[in-house]
mmCIF file of C-alpha atoms and ligand atoms in Angstrom:
data_model
loop_
_atom_site.group_PDB
_atom_site.id
_atom_site.type_symbol
_atom_site.label_atom_id
_atom_site.label_comp_id
_atom_site.label_asym_id
_atom_site.label_seq_id
_atom_site.Cartn_x
_atom_site.Cartn_y
_atom_site.Cartn_z
ATOM 1 C CA MET A 1 -59.073 51.018 96.635
ATOM 2 C CA MET A 2 -61.092 54.099 95.842
ATOM 3 C CA ARG A 3 -64.820 53.487 95.938
ATOM 4 C CA GLY A 4 -66.876 53.249 92.763
ATOM 5 C CA GLU A 5 -69.760 55.506 91.696
ATOM 6 C CA ARG A 6 -72.124 54.434 94.499
ATOM 7 C CA ARG A 7 -70.758 55.781 97.740
ATOM 8 C CA ALA A 8 -71.727 56.149 101.360
ATOM 9 C CA VAL A 9 -72.477 59.793 102.122
ATOM 10 C CA ILE A 10 -72.813 61.329 105.569
ATOM 11 C CA ARG A 11 -76.458 62.463 105.583
ATOM 12 C CA GLY A 12 -76.702 63.612 109.215
ATOM 13 C CA THR A 13 -74.632 64.166 112.358
ATOM 14 C CA GLY A 14 -75.407 64.325 116.077
ATOM 15 C CA SER A 15 -73.662 64.368 119.425
ATOM 16 C CA SER A 16 -74.356 64.279 123.141
ATOM 17 C CA LEU A 17 -72.095 65.246 126.034
ATOM 18 C CA PRO A 18 -72.769 64.960 129.775
ATOM 19 C CA ASP A 19 -73.728 68.275 131.361
ATOM 20 C CA LYS A 20 -71.315 67.774 134.303
ATOM 21 C CA VAL A 21 -68.019 69.627 133.808
ATOM 22 C CA LEU A 22 -64.748 68.527 135.448
ATOM 23 C CA THR A 23 -62.201 71.346 135.407
ATOM 24 C CA ASN A 24 -58.435 71.268 135.851
ATOM 25 C CA LEU A 25 -58.895 73.183 139.096
ATOM 26 C CA GLU A 26 -61.114 70.409 140.460
ATOM 27 C CA LEU A 27 -58.478 67.829 139.422
ATOM 28 C CA GLU A 28 -55.859 69.845 141.308
ATOM 29 C CA ARG A 29 -57.845 69.033 144.456
ATOM 30 C CA MET A 30 -57.999 65.295 143.598
ATOM 31 C CA VAL A 31 -54.409 64.432 142.543
ATOM 32 C CA ASP A 32 -50.927 65.969 142.569
ATOM 33 C CA THR A 33 -51.277 68.015 139.380
ATOM 34 C CA SER A 34 -51.777 71.614 138.268
ATOM 35 C CA ASP A 35 -53.866 73.499 135.760
ATOM 36 C CA ASP A 36 -50.610 74.738 134.273
ATOM 37 C CA TRP A 37 -49.199 71.200 133.771
ATOM 38 C CA ILE A 38 -52.404 69.853 132.243
ATOM 39 C CA THR A 39 -52.924 72.840 129.940
ATOM 40 C CA SER A 40 -49.336 73.031 128.721
ATOM 41 C CA ARG A 41 -48.842 69.239 128.304
ATOM 42 C CA THR A 42 -52.256 68.347 126.882
ATOM 43 C CA GLY A 43 -54.216 71.481 125.892
ATOM 44 C CA ILE A 44 -57.144 70.328 128.045
ATOM 45 C CA ARG A 45 -58.868 72.853 130.335
ATOM 46 C CA GLU A 46 -62.022 70.930 131.182
ATOM 47 C CA ARG A 47 -63.861 67.773 130.186
ATOM 48 C CA ARG A 48 -67.409 66.458 130.529
ATOM 49 C CA VAL A 49 -67.994 63.445 132.782
ATOM 50 C CA ALA A 50 -71.078 61.311 133.312
ATOM 51 C CA ARG A 51 -72.811 61.243 136.677
ATOM 52 C CA GLU A 52 -72.931 58.075 138.778
ATOM 53 C CA ASN A 53 -76.375 57.109 137.472
ATOM 54 C CA GLU A 54 -75.597 57.822 133.796
ATOM 55 C CA TYR A 55 -74.394 55.184 131.347
ATOM 56 C CA MET A 56 -73.118 54.966 127.791
ATOM 57 C CA SER A 57 -76.250 53.937 125.867
ATOM 58 C CA GLN A 58 -78.057 57.097 127.021
ATOM 59 C CA PHE A 59 -75.513 59.333 125.302
ATOM 60 C CA ALA A 60 -75.213 57.041 122.263
ATOM 61 C CA THR A 61 -78.993 57.089 121.857
ATOM 62 C CA ARG A 62 -79.216 60.889 122.069
ATOM 63 C CA ALA A 63 -76.377 61.347 119.561
ATOM 64 C CA ALA A 64 -78.066 58.887 117.185
ATOM 65 C CA GLU A 65 -81.458 60.605 117.580
ATOM 66 C CA ARG A 66 -79.857 63.944 116.683
ATOM 67 C CA ALA A 67 -78.120 62.451 113.634
ATOM 68 C CA LEU A 68 -81.446 61.013 112.432
ATOM 69 C CA GLU A 69 -83.200 64.314 113.101
ATOM 70 C CA SER A 70 -80.617 66.266 111.084
ATOM 71 C CA ALA A 71 -80.970 63.752 108.229
ATOM 72 C CA GLY A 72 -84.788 63.831 108.415
ATOM 73 C CA LEU A 73 -85.004 60.029 108.675
ATOM 74 C CA PRO A 74 -87.252 58.189 111.178
ATOM 75 C CA ALA A 75 -85.605 55.522 113.347
ATOM 76 C CA SER A 76 -87.763 52.910 111.616
ATOM 77 C CA GLY A 77 -85.734 53.546 108.434
ATOM 78 C CA VAL A 78 -82.395 52.497 109.985
ATOM 79 C CA ASP A 79 -81.172 49.069 108.936
ATOM 80 C CA LEU A 80 -77.754 48.791 110.623
ATOM 81 C CA ILE A 81 -76.253 50.278 113.819
ATOM 82 C CA VAL A 82 -72.505 50.046 114.433
ATOM 83 C CA CYS A 83 -71.437 51.325 117.831
ATOM 84 C CA ALA A 84 -67.715 51.917 118.315
ATOM 85 C CA THR A 85 -66.913 51.687 122.012
ATOM 86 C CA VAL A 86 -64.627 50.116 124.610
ATOM 87 C CA THR A 87 -66.869 51.287 127.460
ATOM 88 C CA PRO A 88 -70.166 49.440 126.893
ATOM 89 C CA ASP A 89 -73.107 49.534 129.309
ATOM 90 C CA MET A 90 -72.146 45.986 130.343
ATOM 91 C CA PRO A 91 -70.071 43.095 128.909
ATOM 92 C CA ILE A 92 -73.154 41.350 127.488
ATOM 93 C CA PRO A 93 -75.089 42.259 125.308
ATOM 94 C CA ALA A 94 -73.674 44.700 122.740
ATOM 95 C CA THR A 95 -74.734 48.235 123.608
ATOM 96 C CA ALA A 96 -75.711 48.757 119.931
ATOM 97 C CA CYS A 97 -78.679 46.440 120.610
ATOM 98 C CA ILE A 98 -79.751 48.552 123.596
ATOM 99 C CA VAL A 99 -79.503 51.672 121.405
ATOM 100 C CA GLN A 100 -81.557 49.941 118.684
ATOM 101 C CA ASN A 101 -84.355 49.338 121.194
ATOM 102 C CA ASN A 102 -84.110 52.870 122.657
ATOM 103 C CA LEU A 103 -84.395 54.383 119.185
ATOM 104 C CA GLY A 104 -87.261 52.160 118.100
ATOM 105 C CA ALA A 105 -85.181 50.956 115.155
ATOM 106 C CA ALA A 106 -86.806 47.508 115.200
ATOM 107 C CA GLY A 107 -85.340 45.193 112.586
ATOM 108 C CA ALA A 108 -81.994 46.983 112.312
ATOM 109 C CA ALA A 109 -78.904 44.809 112.666
ATOM 110 C CA ALA A 110 -76.712 46.040 115.520
ATOM 111 C CA PHE A 111 -73.223 45.335 116.821
ATOM 112 C CA ASP A 112 -70.405 46.932 118.813
ATOM 113 C CA LEU A 113 -66.882 47.351 117.525
ATOM 114 C CA ALA A 114 -63.872 47.782 119.825
ATOM 115 C CA ALA A 115 -60.923 49.759 118.461
ATOM 116 C CA GLY A 116 -60.430 52.287 121.271
ATOM 117 C CA CYS A 117 -59.846 55.823 120.114
ATOM 118 C CA SER A 118 -59.669 54.587 116.495
ATOM 119 C CA GLY A 119 -63.164 53.152 116.878
ATOM 120 C CA PHE A 120 -64.979 55.733 114.770
ATOM 121 C CA ILE A 121 -62.558 55.314 111.843
ATOM 122 C CA TYR A 122 -62.908 51.524 112.014
ATOM 123 C CA ALA A 123 -66.708 51.707 112.284
ATOM 124 C CA LEU A 124 -66.951 54.181 109.409
ATOM 125 C CA ALA A 125 -64.737 51.952 107.241
ATOM 126 C CA VAL A 126 -66.890 48.886 107.980
ATOM 127 C CA ALA A 127 -70.226 50.676 107.608
ATOM 128 C CA GLU A 128 -69.418 52.517 104.392
ATOM 129 C CA ARG A 129 -68.667 49.202 102.662
ATOM 130 C CA PHE A 130 -72.132 47.852 103.513
ATOM 131 C CA VAL A 131 -73.650 50.996 101.989
ATOM 132 C CA ALA A 132 -71.367 51.124 98.932
ATOM 133 C CA ALA A 133 -72.045 47.408 98.286
ATOM 134 C CA GLY A 134 -75.795 48.072 98.345
ATOM 135 C CA ASP A 135 -76.463 45.825 101.372
ATOM 136 C CA TYR A 136 -77.860 48.558 103.631
ATOM 137 C CA ARG A 137 -79.425 51.941 102.878
ATOM 138 C CA ALA A 138 -79.324 53.700 106.268
ATOM 139 C CA VAL A 139 -76.507 52.952 108.673
ATOM 140 C CA LEU A 140 -75.919 54.678 112.005
ATOM 141 C CA VAL A 141 -72.241 54.861 112.937
ATOM 142 C CA ILE A 142 -71.889 55.792 116.589
ATOM 143 C CA GLY A 143 -68.734 56.523 118.587
ATOM 144 C CA ALA A 144 -69.632 56.553 122.281
ATOM 145 C CA GLU A 145 -67.470 56.333 125.330
ATOM 146 C CA LEU A 146 -67.676 56.916 129.089
ATOM 147 C CA LEU A 147 -63.978 56.560 129.908
ATOM 148 C CA SER A 148 -64.546 58.256 133.286
ATOM 149 C CA LYS A 149 -66.076 54.986 134.501
ATOM 150 C CA PHE A 150 -62.750 53.205 133.836
ATOM 151 C CA THR A 151 -60.518 56.025 135.047
ATOM 152 C CA ASP A 152 -58.587 55.903 138.304
ATOM 153 C CA TYR A 153 -59.015 59.367 139.803
ATOM 154 C CA ARG A 154 -55.975 58.650 142.000
ATOM 155 C CA ASP A 155 -53.715 58.249 138.913
ATOM 156 C CA ARG A 156 -52.613 61.664 137.688
ATOM 157 C CA THR A 157 -51.029 60.216 134.530
ATOM 158 C CA THR A 158 -54.444 59.223 133.119
ATOM 159 C CA CYS A 159 -57.248 60.988 134.990
ATOM 160 C CA VAL A 160 -56.489 64.423 133.558
ATOM 161 C CA LEU A 161 -56.917 63.201 129.977
ATOM 162 C CA PHE A 162 -60.292 61.568 129.594
ATOM 163 C CA GLY A 163 -63.777 62.914 129.000
ATOM 164 C CA ASP A 164 -67.138 61.333 128.154
ATOM 165 C CA GLY A 165 -69.479 61.740 125.209
ATOM 166 C CA ALA A 166 -71.043 60.318 122.079
ATOM 167 C CA GLY A 167 -71.207 61.280 118.422
ATOM 168 C CA ALA A 168 -73.054 59.717 115.502
ATOM 169 C CA VAL A 169 -73.364 59.960 111.740
ATOM 170 C CA LEU A 170 -75.992 58.530 109.412
ATOM 171 C CA LEU A 171 -74.653 56.983 106.201
ATOM 172 C CA THR A 172 -76.879 56.537 103.161
ATOM 173 C CA PRO A 173 -76.126 55.780 99.487
ATOM 174 C CA GLY A 174 -75.093 58.703 97.303
ATOM 175 C CA GLU A 175 -73.339 59.411 94.073
ATOM 176 C CA ALA A 176 -69.760 60.436 93.300
ATOM 177 C CA PRO A 177 -68.069 62.835 93.786
ATOM 178 C CA TYR A 178 -69.588 62.979 97.312
ATOM 179 C CA GLY A 179 -69.197 60.553 100.187
ATOM 180 C CA VAL A 180 -66.496 58.472 101.833
ATOM 181 C CA LEU A 181 -63.615 58.425 99.330
ATOM 182 C CA ALA A 182 -61.135 56.132 101.072
ATOM 183 C CA THR A 183 -60.306 54.593 104.465
ATOM 184 C CA GLU A 184 -57.258 53.090 106.194
ATOM 185 C CA MET A 185 -57.181 50.745 109.189
ATOM 186 C CA HIS A 186 -54.095 49.438 110.988
ATOM 187 C CA ALA A 187 -53.219 47.601 114.194
ATOM 188 C CA ASP A 188 -50.163 46.322 116.055
ATOM 189 C CA GLY A 189 -51.016 44.058 118.968
ATOM 190 C CA SER A 190 -47.404 43.930 120.146
ATOM 191 C CA MET A 191 -48.221 47.280 121.791
ATOM 192 C CA ALA A 192 -51.422 46.035 123.454
ATOM 193 C CA ASP A 193 -49.994 46.873 126.883
ATOM 194 C CA PHE A 194 -49.552 50.579 126.057
ATOM 195 C CA ILE A 195 -53.176 51.267 127.048
ATOM 196 C CA TYR A 196 -55.203 48.566 128.792
ATOM 197 C CA VAL A 197 -57.547 47.617 131.609
ATOM 198 C CA PRO A 198 -56.020 44.553 133.307
ATOM 199 C CA ALA A 199 -59.064 43.010 134.987
ATOM 200 C CA GLY A 200 -62.720 42.402 134.262
ATOM 201 C CA GLY A 201 -62.257 40.101 131.271
ATOM 202 C CA THR A 202 -61.679 36.355 130.959
ATOM 203 C CA ARG A 203 -57.984 36.679 131.805
ATOM 204 C CA GLU A 204 -58.575 38.268 135.193
ATOM 205 C CA PRO A 205 -62.256 37.989 136.019
ATOM 206 C CA ALA A 206 -63.581 40.478 138.546
ATOM 207 C CA SER A 207 -62.810 39.493 142.131
ATOM 208 C CA GLU A 208 -62.471 41.242 145.465
ATOM 209 C CA LEU A 209 -58.705 41.278 144.890
ATOM 210 C CA THR A 210 -58.884 42.864 141.428
ATOM 211 C CA VAL A 211 -61.176 45.557 142.795
ATOM 212 C CA ALA A 212 -58.929 46.157 145.823
ATOM 213 C CA GLU A 213 -55.912 46.474 143.524
ATOM 214 C CA ARG A 214 -57.767 48.933 141.265
ATOM 215 C CA ARG A 215 -57.175 46.681 138.269
ATOM 216 C CA HIS A 216 -60.451 47.655 136.558
ATOM 217 C CA TYR A 217 -59.034 51.033 135.627
ATOM 218 C CA ILE A 218 -57.059 52.139 132.564
ATOM 219 C CA ARG A 219 -53.290 51.851 132.663
ATOM 220 C CA MET A 220 -51.257 53.687 130.070
ATOM 221 C CA ARG A 221 -47.700 54.176 128.880
ATOM 222 C CA GLY A 222 -48.333 57.767 127.812
ATOM 223 C CA ASN A 223 -44.970 58.759 126.460
ATOM 224 C CA GLU A 224 -44.554 55.751 124.137
ATOM 225 C CA THR A 225 -48.152 56.158 123.000
ATOM 226 C CA PHE A 226 -47.521 59.817 122.209
ATOM 227 C CA LYS A 227 -44.658 59.066 119.808
ATOM 228 C CA MET A 228 -46.567 56.288 118.087
ATOM 229 C CA ALA A 229 -49.632 58.533 117.771
ATOM 230 C CA VAL A 230 -47.869 61.276 115.864
ATOM 231 C CA ARG A 231 -46.172 58.880 113.454
ATOM 232 C CA SER A 232 -49.208 56.694 112.823
ATOM 233 C CA MET A 233 -51.653 59.563 112.305
ATOM 234 C CA GLU A 234 -49.354 61.273 109.842
ATOM 235 C CA GLU A 235 -48.673 58.075 107.879
ATOM 236 C CA SER A 236 -52.289 56.948 107.678
ATOM 237 C CA SER A 237 -53.405 60.470 106.713
ATOM 238 C CA ARG A 238 -50.933 60.567 103.845
ATOM 239 C CA ALA A 239 -51.901 57.050 102.740
ATOM 240 C CA VAL A 240 -55.636 57.716 102.746
ATOM 241 C CA LEU A 241 -55.240 60.990 100.837
ATOM 242 C CA GLN A 242 -53.110 59.239 98.240
ATOM 243 C CA LYS A 243 -55.786 56.534 97.813
ATOM 244 C CA ALA A 244 -58.329 59.284 97.165
ATOM 245 C CA GLY A 245 -56.029 61.075 94.703
ATOM 246 C CA LEU A 246 -55.672 64.068 97.055
ATOM 247 C CA THR A 247 -52.845 65.868 98.849
ATOM 248 C CA PRO A 248 -52.846 67.654 102.231
ATOM 249 C CA ALA A 249 -53.324 70.935 100.333
ATOM 250 C CA ASP A 250 -56.740 69.643 99.165
ATOM 251 C CA VAL A 251 -57.975 69.151 102.744
ATOM 252 C CA ASN A 252 -60.549 71.757 103.770
ATOM 253 C CA LEU A 253 -60.885 70.492 107.326
ATOM 254 C CA PHE A 254 -58.810 67.977 109.299
ATOM 255 C CA LEU A 255 -60.730 66.468 112.214
ATOM 256 C CA PRO A 256 -58.162 64.468 114.185
ATOM 257 C CA HIS A 257 -58.773 62.335 117.248
ATOM 258 C CA GLN A 258 -58.467 64.766 120.161
ATOM 259 C CA ALA A 259 -55.976 63.013 122.476
ATOM 260 C CA ASN A 260 -53.463 65.753 123.152
ATOM 261 C CA ARG A 261 -53.111 69.243 121.695
ATOM 262 C CA ARG A 262 -49.387 68.622 121.141
ATOM 263 C CA ILE A 263 -50.149 65.467 119.104
ATOM 264 C CA ILE A 264 -52.670 67.371 116.967
ATOM 265 C CA ASP A 265 -50.255 70.251 116.385
ATOM 266 C CA ALA A 266 -47.388 67.897 115.502
ATOM 267 C CA VAL A 267 -49.485 65.959 112.982
ATOM 268 C CA GLY A 268 -50.860 69.175 111.469
ATOM 269 C CA THR A 269 -47.353 70.603 111.097
ATOM 270 C CA ARG A 270 -45.970 67.404 109.558
ATOM 271 C CA LEU A 271 -48.830 67.392 107.033
ATOM 272 C CA GLY A 272 -48.167 71.067 106.264
ATOM 273 C CA LEU A 273 -51.687 72.128 107.290
ATOM 274 C CA ARG A 274 -52.571 75.682 108.301
ATOM 275 C CA GLU A 275 -54.200 76.344 111.665
ATOM 276 C CA ASN A 276 -57.580 77.065 110.060
ATOM 277 C CA GLN A 277 -57.530 73.635 108.366
ATOM 278 C CA VAL A 278 -57.620 71.812 111.724
ATOM 279 C CA TYR A 279 -60.649 71.483 114.031
ATOM 280 C CA ILE A 280 -59.735 71.407 117.723
ATOM 281 C CA ASN A 281 -62.103 71.112 120.696
ATOM 282 C CA ILE A 282 -59.850 69.240 123.142
ATOM 283 C CA GLU A 283 -59.690 72.191 125.564
ATOM 284 C CA ARG A 284 -63.436 71.717 126.296
ATOM 285 C CA VAL A 285 -63.934 67.945 125.974
ATOM 286 C CA GLY A 286 -60.623 66.149 126.607
ATOM 287 C CA ASN A 287 -59.997 62.733 125.081
ATOM 288 C CA THR A 288 -63.391 61.123 124.444
ATOM 289 C CA SER A 289 -61.893 58.123 122.612
ATOM 290 C CA ALA A 290 -64.233 56.775 119.887
ATOM 291 C CA ALA A 291 -66.583 59.743 120.354
ATOM 292 C CA SER A 292 -63.882 62.269 119.616
ATOM 293 C CA ILE A 293 -64.151 62.571 115.814
ATOM 294 C CA PRO A 294 -67.963 62.351 115.447
ATOM 295 C CA VAL A 295 -68.424 64.909 118.250
ATOM 296 C CA ALA A 296 -65.934 67.254 116.528
ATOM 297 C CA LEU A 297 -67.643 66.711 113.165
ATOM 298 C CA ASP A 298 -71.091 67.446 114.576
ATOM 299 C CA GLU A 299 -69.812 70.648 116.182
ATOM 300 C CA ALA A 300 -68.073 71.747 112.974
ATOM 301 C CA VAL A 301 -71.180 71.055 110.879
ATOM 302 C CA ARG A 302 -73.477 72.918 113.284
ATOM 303 C CA GLN A 303 -71.039 75.858 113.372
ATOM 304 C CA GLY A 304 -71.271 76.094 109.565
ATOM 305 C CA LEU A 305 -67.589 75.230 109.104
ATOM 306 C CA VAL A 306 -68.303 72.432 106.622
ATOM 307 C CA ARG A 307 -69.500 73.237 103.104
ATOM 308 C CA ARG A 308 -70.694 71.109 100.182
ATOM 309 C CA GLY A 309 -67.687 69.813 98.256
ATOM 310 C CA ASP A 310 -65.253 70.154 101.187
ATOM 311 C CA ASN A 311 -62.684 67.385 101.632
ATOM 312 C CA LEU A 312 -62.720 66.238 105.270
ATOM 313 C CA LEU A 313 -59.825 64.233 106.673
ATOM 314 C CA PHE A 314 -60.273 62.125 109.825
ATOM 315 C CA ALA A 315 -57.369 60.378 111.584
ATOM 316 C CA ALA A 316 -57.061 58.528 114.885
ATOM 317 C CA PHE A 317 -54.952 56.173 116.959
ATOM 318 C CA GLY A 318 -55.745 54.311 120.139
ATOM 319 C CA THR A 319 -55.514 51.243 122.286
ATOM 320 C CA GLY A 320 -54.589 48.021 120.528
ATOM 321 C CA LEU A 321 -52.618 49.818 119.269
ATOM 322 C CA THR A 322 -54.899 50.700 116.408
ATOM 323 C CA TRP A 323 -54.805 53.602 114.000
ATOM 324 C CA GLY A 324 -56.359 54.738 110.763
ATOM 325 C CA ALA A 325 -57.770 57.541 108.670
ATOM 326 C CA ALA A 326 -60.660 58.349 106.357
ATOM 327 C CA VAL A 327 -61.339 61.013 103.781
ATOM 328 C CA CYS A 328 -64.781 62.167 102.791
ATOM 329 C CA LYS A 329 -66.168 64.718 100.331
ATOM 330 C CA TRP A 330 -68.994 66.540 102.107
ATOM 331 C CA GLY A 331 -72.394 66.756 100.435
ATOM 332 C CA SER A 332 -74.781 64.482 98.583
HETATM 333 N N1 ACO B 1 -49.632 66.377 136.519
HETATM 334 C C1 ACO B 1 -48.341 66.652 136.855
HETATM 335 N N2 ACO B 1 -47.305 65.883 136.489
HETATM 336 C C2 ACO B 1 -47.584 64.796 135.758
HETATM 337 C C3 ACO B 1 -48.913 64.432 135.401
HETATM 338 C C4 ACO B 1 -49.949 65.274 135.827
HETATM 339 N N3 ACO B 1 -51.241 65.048 135.523
HETATM 340 N N4 ACO B 1 -48.865 63.311 134.659
HETATM 341 C C5 ACO B 1 -47.572 62.940 134.554
HETATM 342 N N5 ACO B 1 -46.809 63.829 135.229
HETATM 343 C C6 ACO B 1 -45.355 63.819 135.392
HETATM 344 C C7 ACO B 1 -44.744 62.450 135.246
HETATM 345 O O1 ACO B 1 -44.808 61.742 136.441
HETATM 346 C C8 ACO B 1 -43.340 62.791 134.851
HETATM 347 O O2 ACO B 1 -42.611 63.129 136.000
HETATM 348 P P1 ACO B 1 -41.073 62.672 136.176
HETATM 349 O O3 ACO B 1 -40.345 63.347 135.051
HETATM 350 O O4 ACO B 1 -40.733 63.181 137.533
HETATM 351 O O5 ACO B 1 -41.074 61.170 136.055
HETATM 352 C C9 ACO B 1 -43.478 64.055 134.011
HETATM 353 O O6 ACO B 1 -44.781 64.583 134.334
HETATM 354 C C10 ACO B 1 -43.414 63.797 132.517
HETATM 355 O O7 ACO B 1 -44.214 62.674 132.204
HETATM 356 P P2 ACO B 1 -44.392 62.173 130.725
HETATM 357 O O8 ACO B 1 -45.299 60.967 130.737
HETATM 358 O O9 ACO B 1 -43.060 62.038 130.063
HETATM 359 O O10 ACO B 1 -45.155 63.428 130.101
HETATM 360 P P3 ACO B 1 -45.597 63.686 128.624
HETATM 361 O O11 ACO B 1 -45.099 64.980 128.176
HETATM 362 O O12 ACO B 1 -45.380 62.482 127.746
HETATM 363 O O13 ACO B 1 -47.188 63.858 128.782
HETATM 364 C C11 ACO B 1 -49.182 62.593 128.407
HETATM 365 C C12 ACO B 1 -47.966 62.793 129.296
HETATM 366 C C13 ACO B 1 -50.018 63.847 128.483
HETATM 367 C C14 ACO B 1 -49.969 61.400 128.939
HETATM 368 C C15 ACO B 1 -48.720 62.342 126.943
HETATM 369 O O14 ACO B 1 -47.689 61.394 126.912
HETATM 370 C C16 ACO B 1 -49.845 61.876 126.057
HETATM 371 O O15 ACO B 1 -50.778 62.602 125.777
HETATM 372 N N6 ACO B 1 -49.770 60.636 125.533
HETATM 373 C C17 ACO B 1 -50.780 60.096 124.673
HETATM 374 C C18 ACO B 1 -51.889 59.518 125.488
HETATM 375 C C19 ACO B 1 -53.023 59.065 124.642
HETATM 376 O O16 ACO B 1 -53.462 59.772 123.786
HETATM 377 N N7 ACO B 1 -53.528 57.840 124.869
HETATM 378 C C20 ACO B 1 -54.482 57.364 123.958
HETATM 379 C C21 ACO B 1 -55.649 56.897 124.010
HETATM 380 S S1 ACO B 1 -56.700 56.269 125.189
HETATM 381 C C22 ACO B 1 -57.605 54.964 124.452
HETATM 382 O O17 ACO B 1 -57.299 54.491 123.381
HETATM 383 C C23 ACO B 1 -58.796 54.450 125.197
#
């Protein structure tokens, strides 16, 4: 359903990327691949990766601090933190609680949400309902991921794709016509083995054997995922626009999950979007999973590409499989 008069508006954005760059040329020295293959098949030239002593909550905290700063709200004013991630600091507790403490947002409720690369869409959909319902007045939605820590740098089919980073938005109540207009969330667990980490959970707890067999790293069926990604992102984009009473022609900026340049181009073409309607940063950051859309949004906002009244379309797909979309009218 379309939201009523009280809506959740995006009041601030922030992001944080590691400073360490991993280029295609460096990957050429690590696995049997080439800059030419990676660039032509994925559009990625380099990605940012965390150092050994860096962990997810540090980037999530910095992204959240920047979102609060751009909104002009002190951390003490935050009353809910939703952190979309599948790469937490540790299995227990939720990293959102660690971020709450880092920020000094005492009293804020905090939880993690796991939907892979669709995590930001899912978290935005959940958070905007709390704001639209009047339950919370300042909600931080964070997408943060250090996939490099779960990447097997001996597996050329995955290690060229992933990058690390965090993005955040602050949602507060606002009035129509601005704010989150509609959201879509979908999942199909019959494809759970398309992208997964076999060990480290209750099914295969960590052991010397699981470590020796490198079963704590991501495994992926890339080609099947690719086809599903294009179809699901197009369908959920159309559905969410229809809910909001819009068409692709009304979209000022499409900020898709940055998984593969060819996926982005295919979805853009199927939706009939022009090149200047689509924001792409994959060549610099790679696939940052749940961080992908909020990082892209923060960049676009800071580059002055987003204006009051613009219709922004977000769409993503990821492990689960999960997929979804959201549409938002910028401004408050
Ligand atoms: N360098 C050189 N060759 C490679 C590499 C590499 N890095 N990776 C794969 N190849 C080879 C394969 O072995 C294969 O060789 P073969 O024909 O001799 O068997 C050939 O290239 C083609 O492989 P495909 O898998 O068919 O290549 P494709 O064009 O599908 O591209 C890719 C692979 C880039 C992974 C693509 O399928 C893709 O982007 N899929 C989507 C992945 C994704 O977005 N996952 C999502 C999210 S992650 C999350 O949710 C946490």
